[in-house]
Short mmCIF file of C-alpha atoms and ligand atoms in Angstrom, two decimals:
data_model
loop_
_atom_site.label_atom_id
_atom_site.label_comp_id
_atom_site.label_asym_id
_atom_site.label_seq_id
_atom_site.Cartn_x
_atom_site.Cartn_y
_atom_site.Cartn_z
CA UNK A 233 3.55 -26.39 -7.21
CA UNK A 234 5.55 -24.19 -9.01
CA UNK A 235 8.71 -24.07 -8.01
CA UNK A 236 10.59 -20.69 -6.51
CA UNK A 237 12.55 -20.56 -9.14
CA UNK A 238 12.00 -18.10 -13.20
CA UNK A 239 13.29 -21.01 -15.98
CA UNK A 240 15.00 -20.04 -17.99
CA UNK A 241 12.62 -19.98 -21.15
CA UNK A 242 9.90 -17.86 -19.77
CA UNK A 243 9.44 -15.32 -21.54
CA UNK A 244 8.51 -12.19 -20.25
CA UNK A 245 4.55 -10.21 -19.99
CA UNK A 246 4.61 -7.10 -21.98
CA UNK A 247 2.17 -7.35 -23.61
CA UNK A 248 -1.33 -7.43 -23.26
CA UNK A 249 -1.79 -11.27 -25.74
CA UNK A 250 0.85 -12.14 -23.37
CA UNK A 251 -0.50 -11.48 -20.05
CA UNK A 252 -3.94 -12.86 -21.53
CA UNK A 253 -1.88 -16.38 -22.39
CA UNK A 254 -0.82 -16.29 -18.57
CA UNK A 255 -3.84 -15.58 -16.78
CA UNK A 256 -5.29 -18.35 -19.39
CA UNK A 257 -2.65 -21.33 -18.02
CA UNK A 258 -2.76 -19.60 -14.40
CA UNK A 259 -6.76 -20.10 -14.40
CA UNK A 260 -6.34 -24.12 -15.06
CA UNK A 261 -2.99 -24.42 -12.93
CA UNK A 262 -5.55 -22.85 -9.17
CA UNK A 263 -8.70 -24.52 -10.84
CA UNK A 264 -6.47 -27.80 -10.96
CA UNK A 265 -4.53 -27.18 -7.38
CA UNK A 266 -7.86 -25.75 -5.72
CA UNK A 267 -10.60 -28.03 -6.59
CA UNK A 268 -13.57 -26.44 -4.36
CA UNK A 269 -11.74 -26.10 -1.31
CA UNK A 270 -12.43 -21.95 0.08
CA UNK A 271 -8.91 -19.80 -0.55
CA UNK A 272 -7.90 -16.82 1.80
CA UNK A 273 -6.23 -13.90 0.97
CA UNK A 274 -5.72 -10.78 2.82
CA UNK A 275 -6.25 -8.40 -0.05
CA UNK A 276 -4.54 -4.58 0.78
CA UNK A 277 -6.00 -2.67 -2.07
CA UNK A 278 -1.60 -2.42 -3.80
CA UNK A 279 -0.97 -4.38 -6.41
CA UNK A 280 -0.06 -7.50 -5.74
CA UNK A 281 -2.45 -8.48 -3.90
CA UNK A 282 -5.00 -7.19 -5.99
CA UNK A 283 -3.18 -8.89 -9.05
CA UNK A 284 -4.44 -12.48 -7.66
CA UNK A 285 -7.22 -11.56 -5.86
CA UNK A 286 -8.39 -11.14 -9.59
CA UNK A 287 -6.81 -13.76 -10.62
CA UNK A 288 -8.35 -15.56 -8.15
CA UNK A 289 -12.36 -14.07 -8.98
CA UNK A 290 -11.64 -15.80 -12.49
CA UNK A 291 -10.14 -18.72 -11.23
CA UNK A 292 -13.11 -20.12 -8.68
CA UNK A 293 -15.14 -16.87 -8.36
CA UNK A 294 -16.66 -17.17 -4.29
CA UNK A 295 -14.82 -19.63 -2.79
CA UNK A 296 -12.37 -17.07 -2.75
CA UNK A 297 -12.58 -14.97 0.14
CA UNK A 298 -10.86 -11.31 0.03
CA UNK A 299 -10.30 -9.95 3.83
CA UNK A 300 -9.79 -5.98 3.44
CA UNK A 301 -8.37 -4.79 6.80
CA UNK A 302 -8.49 -0.82 7.21
CA UNK A 303 -6.02 -0.54 9.85
CA UNK A 304 -7.15 4.40 9.78
CA UNK A 305 -3.21 4.01 8.04
CA UNK A 306 -4.09 4.06 4.35
CA UNK A 307 -4.88 7.53 1.90
CA UNK A 308 -7.87 8.67 1.38
CA UNK A 309 -10.00 7.18 -0.86
CA UNK A 310 -8.61 3.88 -0.57
CA UNK A 311 -10.68 1.33 1.60
CA UNK A 312 -14.29 2.74 -0.55
CA UNK A 313 -11.62 1.78 -4.10
CA UNK A 314 -10.72 -2.01 -2.22
CA UNK A 315 -14.72 -2.37 -1.47
CA UNK A 316 -16.41 -0.80 -4.88
CA UNK A 317 -14.16 -2.85 -7.43
CA UNK A 318 -13.28 -6.00 -5.16
CA UNK A 319 -17.99 -6.19 -3.88
CA UNK A 320 -19.45 -3.96 -6.23
CA UNK A 321 -17.69 -4.66 -9.52
CA UNK A 322 -15.92 -7.74 -9.24
CA UNK A 323 -18.98 -9.55 -7.36
CA UNK A 324 -16.00 -10.72 -5.21
CA UNK A 325 -16.51 -12.40 -1.47
CA UNK A 326 -15.41 -9.32 0.60
CA UNK A 327 -14.81 -9.65 4.81
CA UNK A 328 -13.95 -5.64 5.51
CA UNK A 329 -12.74 -4.69 8.85
CA UNK A 330 -12.99 -1.68 10.49
CA UNK A 331 -10.16 -2.13 12.59
CA UNK A 332 -8.97 1.40 12.95
CA UNK A 333 -9.53 2.17 16.90
CA UNK A 334 -8.25 -0.77 17.64
CA UNK A 335 -4.77 -0.41 15.86
CA UNK A 336 -4.30 3.93 16.38
CA UNK A 337 -5.35 2.69 20.69
CA UNK A 338 -2.67 -0.17 19.85
CA UNK A 339 -0.29 2.90 18.55
CA UNK A 340 -0.88 4.97 21.05
CA UNK A 341 2.80 6.88 22.87
CA UNK A 342 4.59 3.96 20.36
CA UNK A 343 6.86 6.28 19.14
CA UNK A 344 9.86 4.76 17.73
CA UNK A 345 10.23 3.82 14.12
CA UNK A 346 10.28 0.48 14.28
CA UNK A 347 9.00 -0.64 17.33
CA UNK A 348 5.77 1.80 14.90
CA UNK A 349 6.19 -1.08 12.27
CA UNK A 350 5.83 -4.32 14.73
CA UNK A 351 2.97 -2.51 16.26
CA UNK A 352 0.69 -2.77 13.25
CA UNK A 353 2.70 -5.03 11.40
CA UNK A 354 1.70 -7.93 14.86
CA UNK A 355 -1.43 -6.39 15.26
CA UNK A 356 -2.54 -7.22 11.52
CA UNK A 357 -1.78 -10.50 11.60
CA UNK A 358 -3.58 -11.05 14.88
CA UNK A 359 -7.26 -9.23 13.36
CA UNK A 360 -6.06 -11.71 10.19
CA UNK A 361 -6.07 -14.67 12.59
CA UNK A 362 -9.33 -13.57 14.43
CA UNK A 363 -11.24 -13.62 10.60
CA UNK A 364 -9.24 -16.51 9.10
CA UNK A 365 -10.56 -18.42 12.88
CA UNK A 366 -14.23 -16.98 11.52
CA UNK A 367 -14.51 -18.97 8.42
CA UNK A 368 -14.99 -22.07 7.90
CA UNK A 369 -13.90 -25.01 5.24
CA UNK A 370 -10.28 -22.16 4.50
CA UNK A 371 -7.25 -24.81 3.26
CA UNK A 372 -5.22 -22.24 1.47
CA UNK A 373 -3.77 -19.00 1.60
CA UNK A 374 -3.04 -16.90 -0.86
CA UNK A 375 -0.13 -14.25 -1.51
CA UNK A 376 1.30 -11.13 -3.37
CA UNK A 377 4.53 -12.83 -3.84
CA UNK A 378 6.62 -11.88 -7.01
CA UNK A 379 9.78 -12.65 -7.75
CA UNK A 380 12.25 -9.72 -6.11
CA UNK A 381 10.02 -11.13 -2.63
CA UNK A 382 11.76 -14.93 -3.81
CA UNK A 383 14.94 -13.07 -4.86
CA UNK A 384 15.26 -10.84 -2.34
CA UNK A 385 13.47 -12.52 1.25
CA UNK A 386 12.93 -15.96 2.19
CA UNK A 387 9.95 -15.62 -0.26
CA UNK A 388 7.13 -14.18 2.14
CA UNK A 389 6.29 -10.98 2.33
CA UNK A 390 8.23 -9.40 5.45
CA UNK A 391 6.04 -8.69 8.13
CA UNK A 392 9.18 -7.05 9.83
CA UNK A 393 9.83 -9.70 12.98
CA UNK A 394 6.16 -10.56 13.49
CA UNK A 395 5.62 -13.18 12.97
CA UNK A 396 3.17 -15.48 10.98
CA UNK A 397 -0.23 -17.02 11.54
CA UNK A 398 -0.29 -20.03 14.75
CA UNK A 399 0.37 -23.63 14.08
CA UNK A 400 -3.06 -24.31 13.77
CA UNK A 401 -3.80 -21.90 10.49
CA UNK A 402 -1.24 -23.03 8.60
CA UNK A 403 -3.02 -23.51 4.93
CA UNK A 404 -1.81 -24.46 1.66
CA UNK A 405 0.35 -21.33 -0.10
CA UNK A 406 -1.71 -20.23 -3.34
CA UNK A 407 0.99 -17.86 -4.85
CA UNK A 408 0.29 -17.32 -8.60
CA UNK A 409 2.61 -14.35 -9.02
CA UNK A 410 5.94 -15.19 -7.73
CA UNK A 411 7.47 -15.57 -11.27
CA UNK A 412 6.77 -12.39 -12.62
CA UNK A 413 8.54 -8.68 -11.81
CA UNK A 414 7.00 -6.31 -10.76
CA UNK A 415 6.33 -4.48 -14.27
CA UNK A 416 4.74 -7.67 -15.71
CA UNK A 417 2.29 -7.61 -12.76
CA UNK A 418 1.00 -4.02 -13.84
CA UNK A 419 0.35 -6.45 -17.30
CA UNK A 420 -1.50 -8.66 -16.02
CA UNK A 421 -3.57 -5.95 -13.70
CA UNK A 422 -4.90 -4.22 -16.54
CA UNK A 423 -5.34 -7.34 -18.69
CA UNK A 424 -7.98 -8.86 -15.77
CA UNK A 425 -9.46 -5.32 -16.16
CA UNK A 426 -8.72 -3.65 -12.45
CA UNK A 427 -8.51 0.28 -12.51
CA UNK A 428 -5.31 2.22 -13.62
CA UNK A 429 -4.97 3.69 -10.49
CA UNK A 430 -4.68 0.03 -8.72
CA UNK A 431 -2.73 -1.14 -11.43
CA UNK A 432 0.06 2.32 -11.80
CA UNK A 433 -0.03 3.54 -8.42
CA UNK A 434 3.01 4.57 -6.81
CA UNK A 435 5.13 2.67 -3.91
CA UNK A 436 3.18 3.11 -0.93
CA UNK A 437 5.03 1.17 2.94
CA UNK A 438 2.84 -1.74 4.33
CA UNK A 439 2.92 0.22 6.79
CA UNK A 440 1.08 3.00 5.63
CA UNK A 441 0.78 6.17 6.58
CA UNK A 442 1.65 5.46 9.59
CA UNK A 443 5.49 6.02 9.33
CA UNK A 444 4.45 9.52 8.28
CA UNK A 445 3.27 10.56 10.65
CA UNK A 446 6.34 10.98 11.96
CA UNK A 447 6.22 10.04 15.81
CA UNK A 448 3.69 8.94 17.91
CA UNK A 449 0.85 8.93 16.28
CA UNK A 450 -2.14 10.87 17.40
CA UNK A 451 -5.29 11.30 15.37
CA UNK A 452 -5.40 15.02 14.27
CA UNK A 453 -1.49 13.98 13.30
CA UNK A 454 -2.75 11.99 10.86
CA UNK A 455 -5.72 13.23 8.82
CA UNK A 456 -3.35 16.10 7.92
CA UNK A 457 -1.10 13.54 6.28
CA UNK A 458 -3.95 12.07 4.92
CA UNK A 459 -5.26 14.83 3.55
CA UNK A 460 -2.24 16.58 2.46
CA UNK A 461 -1.04 13.68 0.99
CA UNK A 462 -4.65 13.44 -1.05
CA UNK A 463 -3.94 17.30 -2.21
CA UNK A 464 -0.50 16.31 -3.41
CA UNK A 465 -1.99 13.03 -5.16
CA UNK A 466 -4.25 15.25 -6.70
CA UNK A 467 -2.19 18.29 -7.80
CA UNK A 468 0.28 15.84 -8.83
CA UNK A 469 -2.02 13.81 -11.61
CA UNK A 470 -3.70 17.63 -12.30
CA UNK A 471 -0.27 18.27 -13.76
CA UNK A 472 0.88 15.08 -14.70
CA UNK A 473 2.92 13.87 -12.69
CA UNK A 474 1.90 11.21 -11.36
CA UNK A 475 3.43 8.73 -13.58
CA UNK A 476 6.15 11.17 -13.94
CA UNK A 477 7.37 11.41 -10.06
CA UNK A 478 8.51 7.78 -9.06
CA UNK A 479 7.23 8.64 -5.38
CA UNK A 480 5.72 10.85 -3.67
CA UNK A 481 4.01 11.99 -0.41
CA UNK A 482 3.89 14.63 2.95
CA UNK A 483 4.61 14.15 6.37
CA UNK A 484 3.79 15.37 9.54
CA UNK A 485 6.34 15.53 12.49
CA UNK A 486 5.80 16.01 15.96
CA UNK A 487 6.51 19.61 16.59
CA UNK A 488 4.47 22.42 16.00
CA UNK A 489 5.74 25.88 15.24
CA UNK A 490 4.08 30.08 14.98
CA UNK A 491 1.68 31.61 12.85
CA UNK A 492 -1.11 33.72 11.66
CA UNK A 493 -4.32 33.69 10.28
CA UNK A 494 -7.21 36.26 10.25
CA UNK A 495 -5.14 38.15 12.76
CA UNK A 496 -4.53 36.08 15.19
CA UNK A 497 -1.60 34.01 16.25
CA UNK A 498 -1.60 30.01 15.30
CA UNK A 499 0.09 27.37 17.10
CA UNK A 500 -0.22 23.78 14.64
CA UNK A 501 2.31 21.09 12.81
CA UNK A 502 3.95 21.65 9.54
CA UNK A 503 3.14 19.01 6.12
CA UNK A 504 7.06 18.30 4.69
CA UNK A 505 6.15 17.53 0.71
CA UNK A 506 8.55 14.87 -0.35
CA UNK A 507 8.71 13.63 -3.70
CA UNK A 508 11.52 11.58 -5.56
CA UNK A 509 12.86 9.66 -8.75
CA UNK A 510 14.67 6.25 -8.45
CA UNK A 511 15.31 3.72 -10.20
CA UNK A 512 15.28 0.67 -7.45
CA UNK A 513 14.87 2.80 -4.74
CA UNK A 514 19.01 1.92 -3.46
CA UNK A 515 19.15 5.84 -3.94
CA UNK A 516 16.33 8.38 -4.80
CA UNK A 517 16.68 11.90 -6.38
CA UNK A 518 14.42 15.10 -5.88
CA UNK A 519 12.26 15.82 -8.19
CA UNK A 520 12.38 19.25 -9.83
CA UNK A 521 8.79 20.33 -9.54
CA UNK A 522 7.77 23.40 -10.79
CA UNK A 523 8.10 26.60 -7.48
CA UNK A 524 4.72 28.07 -9.17
CA UNK A 525 2.75 24.44 -8.27
CA UNK A 526 4.43 24.26 -4.56
CA UNK A 527 3.35 27.34 -4.14
CA UNK A 528 -0.07 26.25 -5.44
CA UNK A 529 0.03 23.43 -3.47
CA UNK A 530 0.93 24.96 -0.41
CA UNK A 531 -2.33 27.48 -0.24
CA UNK A 532 -3.95 24.98 -0.55
CA UNK A 533 -2.55 22.50 2.29
CA UNK A 534 -2.60 25.65 4.67
CA UNK A 535 -6.06 26.90 3.96
CA UNK A 536 -8.05 23.16 3.13
CA UNK A 537 -5.74 21.09 6.19
CA UNK A 538 -6.66 22.12 9.79
CA UNK A 539 -3.94 22.30 11.84
CA UNK A 540 -1.58 23.15 9.63
CA UNK A 541 0.25 26.08 9.72
CA UNK A 542 2.90 25.51 7.42
CA UNK A 543 4.78 23.27 4.29
CA UNK A 544 7.59 22.73 3.51
CA UNK A 545 9.85 21.06 0.62
CA UNK A 546 12.43 18.47 1.51
CA UNK A 547 15.62 19.29 -0.91
CA UNK A 548 17.31 16.27 0.15
CA UNK A 549 18.39 12.97 -2.37
CA UNK A 550 19.06 9.40 -0.78
CA UNK A 551 21.85 9.21 0.68
CA UNK A 552 21.62 11.48 3.11
CA UNK A 553 18.73 11.18 3.94
CA UNK A 554 16.04 7.86 3.02
CA UNK A 555 12.46 8.29 0.78
CA UNK A 556 10.79 7.90 4.24
CA UNK A 557 11.54 9.96 7.48
CA UNK A 558 11.04 7.15 9.98
P1 LIG B 217 13.43 3.79 2.12
O1 LIG B 217 12.85 4.79 2.94
O2 LIG B 217 14.43 2.99 3.41
O3 LIG B 217 12.20 3.68 1.75
O4 LIG B 217 14.74 4.78 1.38
C1 LIG B 217 12.81 2.92 0.47
C2 LIG B 217 11.53 2.50 -0.66
O5 LIG B 217 10.87 1.60 0.93
C3 LIG B 217 10.02 1.63 1.23
N1 LIG B 217 9.62 1.85 2.93
C4 LIG B 217 8.57 0.50 2.59
N2 LIG B 217 7.96 -0.84 1.92
N3 LIG B 217 7.10 -1.17 4.77
C5 LIG B 217 6.79 -1.78 3.28
O6 LIG B 217 5.93 -2.18 2.52
C6 LIG B 217 8.37 -0.65 5.31
O7 LIG B 217 8.33 -0.06 5.77
C7 LIG B 217 8.87 0.63 4.29
N4 LIG B 217 9.51 1.81 4.51
C8 LIG B 217 9.67 2.07 3.69
C9 LIG B 217 9.82 3.21 0.61
O8 LIG B 217 8.48 3.59 0.55
C10 LIG B 217 11.17 3.67 -0.46
O9 LIG B 217 10.02 3.45 -1.80
#
């Protein structure tokens, strides 16, 4: 087991060569730690869990069981990409759990932001626990803990006070990237052959689109968030903003306003666009998106996304606003 302190002598992983040396070293260490036992991993498709999955697939192949829980709050195309990359391309042992209805049923009527987070976190643990119980011979639990998680908390990825797996499911932990910073995890991910849009993707909160569909989540507004976010991402990528802007997304509030379409009055939701830059997420400035691009995105969202008749651009820095709306 590695210590939780990064040795002063540890070189920063900045090149493919250094990443390959790290990968070789970790593969050998993982094989020695795990032997012929089985390992369980919650694979969200985020950078950290994806890199851990790719490392473990290299080290122990099918002894790794990846569980991907689709809670219905992922961005458009994300569950499909996890299946494509890990099951089809890397031949991983991947359990895909469609828990969409289950999460949305649990979240029905839950409007308070922290309550929503707790509901999502608690349900996630429950689904993961059920999957873990179906499997035999698991002795290890892999986690995408990275060094900032250790520096900032107790070393366990926060689940918003919902606790972890129960006593009888306490596995030995495998945390192969726990001494790495985010930029190093990305270099390792690239060296492991993960696609760029997985390795360099913008930060995405654990509760996903759930905190961008404001108030109590409804299916129509959740789809409006997902579809408008997909259009925003597509347009930012086309217009050279993808790697430039730190975080960008859409938000759908829980009120309607009056509009007009084909000569008829509409009563539909607004979509709010947010695009910010920051170093550490403690403060943030608003990206100066070209007005013509905002107009083009507005046109696309109001014509392509159902139940939407208005688009707004959030001009507020952090502080006084936060990056997310909830
Ligand atoms: P705020 O809204 O606090 O966000 O300015 C700062 C950064 O944290 C992300 N964020 C979250 N990440 N779980 C997460 O994993 C959460 O509940 C959560 N809330 C905010 C946010 O996307 C931004 O990058």
